[in-house]
Each structure stands twice: as structure tokens, then as C-alpha cells.
Coordinates of N, CA, C and O in Angstrom, one line a residue:
M8 N 4.0 -1.1 -14.9 CA 3.4 -0.2 -14.0 C 3.6 1.2 -14.4 O 5.2 1.4 -14.5
S9 N 2.9 2.0 -14.4 CA 3.4 3.3 -15.4 C 3.3 4.4 -13.9 O 3.0 4.0 -13.0
E10 N 3.9 5.4 -14.2 CA 4.1 6.4 -13.1 C 2.8 7.1 -13.0 O 2.2 7.6 -13.9
P11 N 2.0 7.1 -11.7 CA 0.8 7.5 -11.5 C 0.8 9.2 -11.7 O 1.7 10.1 -11.4
I12 N -0.4 9.8 -12.4 CA -0.6 11.3 -12.4 C -0.8 12.0 -11.2 O -2.0 11.4 -10.3
L13 N -0.5 13.0 -10.6 CA -0.9 13.7 -9.2 C -1.8 14.9 -9.9 O -1.4 15.6 -10.5
R14 N -3.1 14.9 -9.2 CA -3.9 16.0 -9.6 C -5.2 15.9 -8.4 O -5.6 15.0 -7.7
V15 N -5.9 16.9 -8.6 CA -6.9 17.3 -7.5 C -8.2 16.3 -7.8 O -8.2 16.2 -9.4
A16 N -8.8 16.1 -6.6 CA -10.0 15.2 -7.4 C -11.0 16.0 -8.1 O -11.3 17.3 -7.9
R17 N -11.7 15.2 -8.8 CA -12.9 15.9 -9.4 C -14.5 15.6 -8.8 O -14.4 14.5 -8.3
S18 N -15.3 16.2 -8.8 CA -16.5 15.9 -8.1 C -17.0 14.5 -8.4 O -17.4 13.7 -8.0
P19 N -16.9 14.1 -9.7 CA -17.8 12.7 -10.0 C -16.6 11.6 -9.4 O -17.4 10.6 -9.2
E20 N -15.8 11.9 -8.9 CA -14.8 10.7 -8.6 C -15.0 10.7 -6.6 O -14.3 9.6 -6.4
L21 N -15.7 11.5 -6.2 CA -15.8 11.1 -5.0 C -16.4 10.1 -4.5 O -15.6 9.4 -3.5
P22 N -17.1 9.5 -5.0 CA -17.7 8.2 -4.6 C -16.7 7.0 -4.6 O -16.6 6.1 -3.7
A23 N -16.0 7.4 -5.8 CA -14.9 6.2 -5.9 C -13.7 6.6 -5.0 O -13.0 5.3 -4.3
V24 N -13.5 7.5 -4.5 CA -12.5 7.9 -3.4 C -12.8 7.1 -2.2 O -12.3 6.5 -1.2
L25 N -14.3 7.4 -1.9 CA -14.6 6.4 -0.6 C -14.4 5.0 -0.7 O -14.0 4.4 0.3
D26 N -14.7 4.5 -1.8 CA -14.7 2.9 -2.1 C -13.1 2.8 -1.8 O -12.6 1.8 -1.3
F27 N -12.1 3.6 -2.5 CA -10.7 3.5 -2.5 C -10.4 3.4 -0.9 O -9.7 2.6 -0.5
W28 N -11.0 4.3 -0.3 CA -10.5 4.3 1.4 C -11.0 3.1 2.0 O -10.1 2.7 3.0
R29 N -12.0 2.3 1.6 CA -12.4 1.3 2.2 C -11.3 0.0 2.2 O -11.3 -0.6 3.2
T30 N -10.6 0.0 1.2 CA -9.6 -0.9 1.0 C -8.2 -0.5 1.3 O -7.5 -1.5 1.7
A31 N -7.9 0.6 0.9 CA -6.4 1.2 1.0 C -6.0 1.9 2.2 O -4.7 2.3 2.6
A32 N -7.0 2.6 3.0 CA -6.9 3.4 4.1 C -7.1 2.4 5.4 O -7.6 1.5 5.6
E33 N -6.5 2.9 6.8 CA -6.4 2.7 7.8 C -7.8 3.0 8.4 O -8.2 4.2 8.5
N34 N -8.9 2.2 8.5 CA -10.4 2.4 9.1 C -10.5 1.9 10.2 O -12.1 2.2 11.0
D35 N -9.6 0.9 10.9 CA -10.3 0.3 12.1 C -10.7 1.3 13.4 O -11.9 1.1 14.1
S36 N -10.0 2.2 13.4 CA -10.2 3.0 15.0 C -11.1 4.3 14.5 O -10.7 5.2 15.1
R37 N -11.7 4.5 13.4 CA -11.9 5.7 13.2 C -13.5 6.0 12.8 O -13.9 4.8 12.3
P38 N -14.2 6.8 12.6 CA -15.4 6.8 12.2 C -15.7 6.5 11.0 O -14.9 7.3 10.2
P39 N -16.8 6.0 10.0 CA -16.6 5.9 8.5 C -16.6 7.3 8.0 O -17.4 8.1 8.6
D40 N -16.2 7.8 6.7 CA -16.2 8.5 6.0 C -18.0 8.5 5.3 O -17.9 7.4 5.1
T41 N -18.1 9.7 5.0 CA -19.3 9.5 4.1 C -19.4 10.4 2.7 O -18.3 11.4 2.7
R42 N -20.0 10.2 2.2 CA -20.3 10.9 0.9 C -20.5 12.4 1.3 O -20.0 13.4 0.7
A43 N -21.4 12.8 2.5 CA -21.9 14.1 2.7 C -20.4 14.7 3.2 O -20.5 16.0 2.7
A44 N -19.7 14.1 3.8 CA -18.2 14.7 4.4 C -17.6 15.1 3.3 O -16.7 16.1 2.8
I45 N -17.2 14.0 2.3 CA -16.3 14.0 1.6 C -16.9 15.4 0.1 O -16.2 16.1 -0.3
E46 N -18.1 15.5 0.0 CA -18.6 16.6 -0.8 C -18.4 17.7 -0.1 O -18.4 18.8 -0.9
A47 N -18.8 17.8 1.2 CA -18.4 19.2 2.0 C -17.1 19.5 1.8 O -16.7 20.8 1.5
L48 N -16.0 18.7 2.2 CA -14.6 19.1 1.9 C -14.4 19.5 0.5 O -13.9 20.6 0.0
H49 N -14.9 19.1 -0.4 CA -14.8 19.5 -2.1 C -15.3 20.6 -2.4 O -14.8 21.5 -3.1
A50 N -16.4 20.9 -1.5 CA -17.0 22.2 -2.0 C -16.1 23.4 -1.3 O -16.4 24.7 -1.8
H51 N -15.9 23.1 0.0 CA -15.2 24.1 0.6 C -13.9 24.6 0.2 O -13.4 25.5 -0.1
D52 N -13.1 23.3 -0.6 CA -11.7 23.4 -1.0 C -11.4 22.6 -2.1 O -10.8 21.6 -1.8
Q53 N -11.6 22.8 -3.4 CA -11.6 21.9 -4.4 C -10.1 21.7 -4.8 O -9.7 20.4 -5.1
G54 N -9.2 22.1 -4.1 CA -7.7 21.6 -4.3 C -7.3 20.9 -3.2 O -6.1 20.5 -2.9
A55 N -7.9 20.5 -1.9 CA -7.5 19.9 -1.0 C -7.1 18.1 -1.1 O -6.3 17.6 -0.6
L56 N -8.3 17.8 -1.8 CA -7.8 16.3 -2.1 C -7.2 15.8 -3.4 O -7.5 16.2 -4.4
I57 N -5.9 15.3 -3.1 CA -5.0 15.2 -4.3 C -5.0 13.6 -4.6 O -5.1 12.9 -3.4
L58 N -5.2 13.2 -5.7 CA -4.9 11.9 -6.0 C -3.8 11.6 -6.6 O -3.3 12.4 -7.3
A59 N -3.4 10.3 -6.7 CA -2.6 9.7 -7.7 C -3.4 8.9 -8.5 O -4.2 7.7 -8.0
V60 N -3.5 9.0 -9.9 CA -4.4 8.0 -10.5 C -3.3 7.6 -11.6 O -2.5 8.3 -12.3
D61 N -3.8 6.2 -12.2 CA -2.9 5.4 -12.7 C -3.8 4.6 -14.2 O -4.5 4.0 -13.4
E62 N -3.8 5.2 -15.0 CA -4.9 4.8 -16.2 C -6.3 4.7 -15.7 O -6.8 3.5 -15.7
G63 N -6.8 5.5 -15.0 CA -8.2 5.7 -14.6 C -8.2 5.2 -13.1 O -9.4 5.5 -12.7
R64 N -7.2 4.6 -12.6 CA -7.7 4.2 -11.3 C -7.2 4.8 -10.4 O -5.7 5.5 -10.4
I65 N -7.6 5.2 -9.2 CA -7.0 5.7 -8.0 C -6.1 4.9 -7.4 O -6.1 3.5 -6.9
V66 N -4.8 5.3 -7.0 CA -3.9 4.4 -6.5 C -3.3 5.1 -5.4 O -2.4 4.5 -4.5
G67 N -3.5 6.6 -5.1 CA -3.4 7.0 -3.6 C -4.2 8.5 -3.4 O -4.8 8.9 -4.4
T68 N -4.2 8.7 -2.3 CA -4.9 9.6 -2.0 C -4.3 10.6 -0.6 O -3.6 10.1 0.0
I69 N -4.4 12.0 -0.8 CA -4.0 12.8 0.8 C -4.9 13.9 0.6 O -5.2 14.6 -0.6
I70 N -5.4 14.2 1.7 CA -6.0 15.2 2.2 C -5.3 16.4 2.7 O -4.3 16.3 3.4
A71 N -5.1 17.7 1.8 CA -4.2 18.9 2.3 C -4.8 19.7 2.6 O -5.1 20.9 2.1
G72 N -5.3 19.8 3.8 CA -6.3 21.0 4.3 C -5.6 21.8 4.7 O -4.7 22.2 5.6
W73 N -5.9 23.4 4.2 CA -5.5 24.5 4.7 C -6.7 25.6 5.6 O -7.7 25.7 4.7
D74 N -6.3 25.8 6.6 CA -7.6 26.7 7.3 C -7.1 28.0 7.2 O -8.0 29.1 7.8
G75 N -6.2 28.8 6.4 CA -5.7 29.9 6.2 C -4.7 30.3 7.2 O -4.1 31.3 7.3
W76 N -4.4 29.7 8.4 CA -3.2 29.6 9.2 C -2.5 28.4 9.5 O -1.1 28.6 9.2
R77 N -2.9 27.2 9.3 CA -2.0 26.0 9.3 C -2.1 25.0 8.3 O -3.2 25.0 7.8
C78 N -1.5 24.1 8.2 CA -1.6 23.0 6.9 C -1.9 22.1 7.8 O -1.0 21.3 8.7
H79 N -2.7 20.8 7.3 CA -3.0 19.8 8.0 C -3.1 18.9 7.0 O -4.0 18.9 5.9
L80 N -2.3 17.7 7.2 CA -2.4 16.4 6.2 C -3.5 15.2 6.6 O -3.1 14.7 7.9
Y81 N -4.5 14.7 5.9 CA -5.1 13.7 6.4 C -5.2 12.6 5.2 O -5.2 12.9 4.1
R82 N -5.6 11.3 5.6 CA -6.1 10.5 4.6 C -4.9 10.2 3.6 O -5.5 9.8 2.3
L83 N -3.6 10.1 4.1 CA -2.5 9.6 3.2 C -2.9 7.9 3.1 O -3.0 7.1 3.9
A84 N -3.3 7.3 1.9 CA -3.8 6.1 1.4 C -3.0 5.9 0.0 O -3.1 6.4 -0.8
V85 N -2.5 4.6 0.1 CA -1.9 4.3 -1.3 C -2.3 2.5 -1.4 O -2.6 1.9 -0.4
A86 N -2.9 2.7 -2.5 CA -3.5 1.2 -3.0 C -2.4 0.1 -2.5 O -1.1 0.1 -2.7
P87 N -2.8 -1.1 -2.0 CA -1.9 -2.2 -1.4 C -1.0 -2.7 -2.5 O 0.5 -2.9 -2.2
D88 N -1.3 -2.7 -3.7 CA -0.2 -3.1 -4.6 C 0.9 -2.3 -5.1 O 1.6 -2.4 -5.9
R89 N 0.7 -1.0 -4.6 CA 1.6 0.0 -5.3 C 2.2 0.9 -3.9 O 3.2 1.8 -4.3
R90 N 2.2 0.2 -2.7 CA 3.1 0.5 -1.6 C 4.4 0.4 -2.0 O 5.0 -0.5 -2.5
R91 N 5.2 1.3 -1.4 CA 6.7 1.2 -1.2 C 6.9 1.2 -2.8 O 8.3 0.8 -3.0
A92 N 6.7 2.0 -3.6 CA 6.9 2.6 -5.0 C 6.9 3.8 -5.2 O 7.0 4.3 -6.2
G93 N 6.9 4.7 -4.0 CA 7.0 6.0 -4.4 C 5.9 7.1 -4.4 O 5.9 8.1 -4.3
V94 N 4.5 6.4 -4.2 CA 3.5 7.0 -4.6 C 3.2 7.9 -3.3 O 2.8 9.0 -3.5
G95 N 3.2 7.4 -2.1 CA 3.0 8.2 -1.0 C 3.9 9.4 -0.6 O 3.5 10.4 -0.4
G96 N 5.3 9.1 -1.0 CA 6.2 10.3 -1.0 C 5.9 11.3 -2.1 O 6.0 12.3 -1.9
R97 N 5.3 11.0 -3.2 CA 5.0 12.2 -4.1 C 3.6 12.9 -3.8 O 3.5 13.8 -4.0
L98 N 2.7 12.0 -2.9 CA 1.9 12.8 -2.6 C 2.0 13.5 -1.5 O 1.5 14.9 -1.4
I99 N 2.8 13.3 -0.5 CA 3.2 14.2 0.5 C 4.0 15.4 -0.1 O 3.6 16.5 0.2
A100 N 4.9 15.2 -1.0 CA 5.5 16.2 -1.6 C 4.6 17.5 -2.4 O 4.8 18.7 -2.4
A101 N 3.4 16.8 -3.2 CA 2.3 17.8 -3.8 C 1.7 18.4 -2.7 O 1.5 19.4 -2.9
A102 N 1.3 17.8 -1.4 CA 0.6 18.3 -0.6 C 1.5 19.2 -0.2 O 0.9 20.8 0.1
E103 N 2.8 19.1 0.3 CA 3.6 20.2 0.9 C 4.1 21.8 -0.3 O 3.8 22.6 0.2
E104 N 3.8 21.2 -1.6 CA 4.2 22.3 -2.5 C 2.9 23.0 -2.3 O 3.0 24.3 -2.8
R105 N 1.7 22.4 -2.5 CA 0.4 23.4 -2.3 C 0.4 24.1 -1.0 O 0.2 25.4 -1.6
F106 N 0.9 23.9 0.1 CA 1.0 24.8 1.3 C 1.6 25.7 1.1 O 1.7 26.9 1.6
R107 N 2.9 25.7 0.2 CA 4.0 26.5 0.2 C 3.6 27.6 -0.5 O 3.5 28.8 -0.4
S108 N 2.7 27.1 -1.4 CA 2.1 28.1 -2.5 C 0.7 29.0 -1.9 O 0.4 30.2 -2.3
L109 N 0.3 28.4 -0.9 CA -0.8 29.4 -0.1 C -0.1 30.2 1.0 O -0.9 31.1 1.8
G110 N 0.8 30.1 1.0 CA 1.7 30.7 2.1 C 1.9 30.1 3.6 O 2.2 30.6 4.5
G111 N 1.7 28.8 3.7 CA 1.8 27.7 5.0 C 3.2 27.7 5.6 O 4.1 27.8 4.4
T112 N 3.7 27.7 6.8 CA 4.8 27.7 7.1 C 4.9 26.3 8.1 O 6.4 26.2 8.7
R113 N 3.9 25.7 8.4 CA 4.3 24.5 9.3 C 3.1 23.6 8.9 O 1.8 23.9 8.5
V114 N 3.3 22.4 9.0 CA 2.4 21.1 8.5 C 2.2 20.2 9.6 O 3.2 19.9 10.4
D115 N 1.3 19.8 10.0 CA 1.1 18.5 10.8 C 0.4 17.4 9.9 O -0.6 17.6 8.8
A116 N 0.3 16.1 10.3 CA -0.2 14.9 9.7 C -0.6 14.2 11.0 O -0.3 14.2 11.9
V117 N -2.0 13.9 10.6 CA -2.8 12.9 11.6 C -2.5 11.5 11.0 O -2.8 11.1 10.0
V118 N -1.9 10.7 12.0 CA -1.3 9.5 11.7 C -1.8 8.6 13.0 O -1.7 9.2 14.2
L119 N -2.5 7.5 13.0 CA -3.0 6.7 13.8 C -1.8 6.2 14.5 O -0.8 5.7 14.1
D120 N -1.9 6.3 15.9 CA -0.7 5.6 16.5 C -0.6 4.0 16.4 O 1.0 3.7 16.4
A121 N -1.5 3.4 16.0 CA -1.3 2.0 16.0 C -1.0 1.6 14.4 O -0.8 0.3 14.0
N122 N -1.2 2.6 13.5 CA -0.4 2.3 12.3 C 0.8 2.3 11.8 O 1.5 3.5 11.4
E123 N 1.6 1.5 12.6 CA 3.1 1.8 12.6 C 3.5 1.5 11.0 O 4.7 2.1 10.7
R124 N 3.1 0.9 10.1 CA 3.5 1.0 8.5 C 3.6 2.5 8.4 O 4.7 2.7 7.3
A125 N 2.8 3.2 8.5 CA 2.6 4.8 8.4 C 3.7 5.5 8.9 O 4.0 6.5 8.2
H126 N 4.0 5.1 10.1 CA 5.0 6.0 10.7 C 6.2 5.8 9.9 O 7.1 6.8 10.2
A127 N 6.6 4.8 9.3 CA 8.0 5.1 8.6 C 8.0 6.0 7.2 O 8.9 6.7 7.1
I128 N 7.2 5.9 6.6 CA 6.9 7.0 5.6 C 6.8 8.3 6.1 O 7.6 9.5 5.6
W129 N 6.2 8.8 7.0 CA 6.3 10.2 7.8 C 7.5 10.5 8.2 O 7.9 11.5 8.1
S130 N 8.2 9.5 9.1 CA 9.5 9.6 9.4 C 10.5 10.0 8.1 O 11.4 10.8 8.4
A131 N 10.6 9.0 7.2 CA 11.3 9.5 6.0 C 11.2 10.5 5.3 O 12.4 11.1 4.7
Y132 N 9.9 11.4 5.3 CA 9.9 12.6 4.7 C 9.9 13.8 5.8 O 9.6 15.0 5.6
G133 N 10.6 13.3 7.0 CA 11.0 14.5 8.0 C 10.1 14.7 9.1 O 10.3 15.7 9.9
Y134 N 8.7 14.1 9.4 CA 8.0 14.4 10.4 C 8.3 13.7 11.7 O 8.9 12.4 11.6
R135 N 8.1 14.2 12.8 CA 8.3 13.9 14.0 C 7.1 13.7 15.1 O 6.5 14.6 14.9
R136 N 6.9 12.8 15.4 CA 5.9 12.6 16.7 C 5.8 13.8 17.5 O 7.0 13.9 18.1
Q137 N 4.7 14.4 17.7 CA 4.8 15.4 18.8 C 4.1 14.8 20.5 O 3.2 15.1 20.3
G138 N 5.2 14.4 20.8 CA 4.7 14.0 22.0 C 4.1 14.7 23.4 O 3.1 14.3 24.1
E139 N 4.3 16.0 23.3 CA 3.7 17.0 24.4 C 2.3 17.1 23.9 O 1.5 18.2 24.5
W140 N 1.5 16.8 23.0 CA 0.4 17.1 22.4 C -0.3 15.9 22.4 O 0.0 15.0 21.8
S141 N -1.9 15.8 22.7 CA -3.0 15.0 22.6 C -3.9 15.7 21.5 O -4.3 16.9 21.6
R142 N -4.5 14.7 20.7 CA -5.7 14.9 19.8 C -6.9 14.8 20.7 O -7.1 13.7 21.2
W143 N -7.6 15.8 21.0 CA -8.9 15.6 21.5 C -10.0 15.6 20.3 O -10.2 16.7 19.7
V144 N -11.0 14.8 20.2 CA -12.1 14.6 19.3 C -13.6 14.5 19.9 O -13.6 14.2 21.1
K145 N -14.4 15.0 19.3 CA -15.9 15.0 19.6 C -16.9 14.9 18.3 O -16.5 15.8 17.7
P146 N -17.4 13.9 18.5 CA -18.4 13.7 17.2 C -19.5 14.9 17.3 O -20.0 15.4 18.4
L147 N -19.7 15.5 16.2 CA -20.8 16.3 16.1 C -22.1 15.9 15.7 O -23.1 16.8 15.7
S148 N -22.1 14.6 15.7 CA -23.5 14.2 15.1 C -24.1 13.4 16.2 O -23.2 12.7 16.9

């Protein structure tokens, strides 16, 4: 197994990213991602979706969203056969470097409370659960 290349997603790869998330990401308690949504993300900020690619295969993703004030991480996902091999950590580090280059000073990560497997990697990279805040959501459609 070779070391994956980290790079931003290209427009033609967006459907493959959606397919990847169906098998590699936690999807049980969230609305499904759509092609329109991922295309809107890519059109708005082409550098936000970072991929780990090994021999043409997507093996990891992270969305490093920057709103001009705060840094937000979403959709850290690693192929099941590549977990615990450093791919997730490399994606987190690449996202943090992107934020630093944009002038970001603080980052948060959206992590499902029930996804206990994910808690370990976020803790290992210095992230801590913020108990005094809650995330409030409302579908716009």
C-alpha cells in the first residue's frame, strides 16, 4: 500500500466523493449529501474539499471550510481498509495548514456524538469536546 497523495478535489471527481461517503462516512443520523450541495461547495471554495488519493482511488476526505472568520472541519472520512494508517491525521494536518495560510486562528470540527470511533482521532490531534455549546440545525428545504 502506497502513501496517498493529498490534494484538492477536482470537479469531475465530485460524484465519486459522494459514492465514497456512502461507504466510508458516518451517515446514519444526517441528511444525505447531494450532488447539488457538493457542487455548490466546490463552486464557492475550490480548496475546501481535500482528498487523499492512492493510485486513482479516493481513500480519504475532509472539508476545510473557511468563512473568512472561523475555520470549520466536516466530513473527515477514511476508507475502511485504510483506517489507522495515518490517512485521517494527514488530512487533519492539511486542513489546519490551509487554515493557517488563510489567516485562521481557531478551528472546530463537526463530529457526531455517537461516532465514538471518530472521537479518538480528534482527541489525538488536540481537539476537545466543547460541552458548553450545542449545535442547532434547521433544514432549508
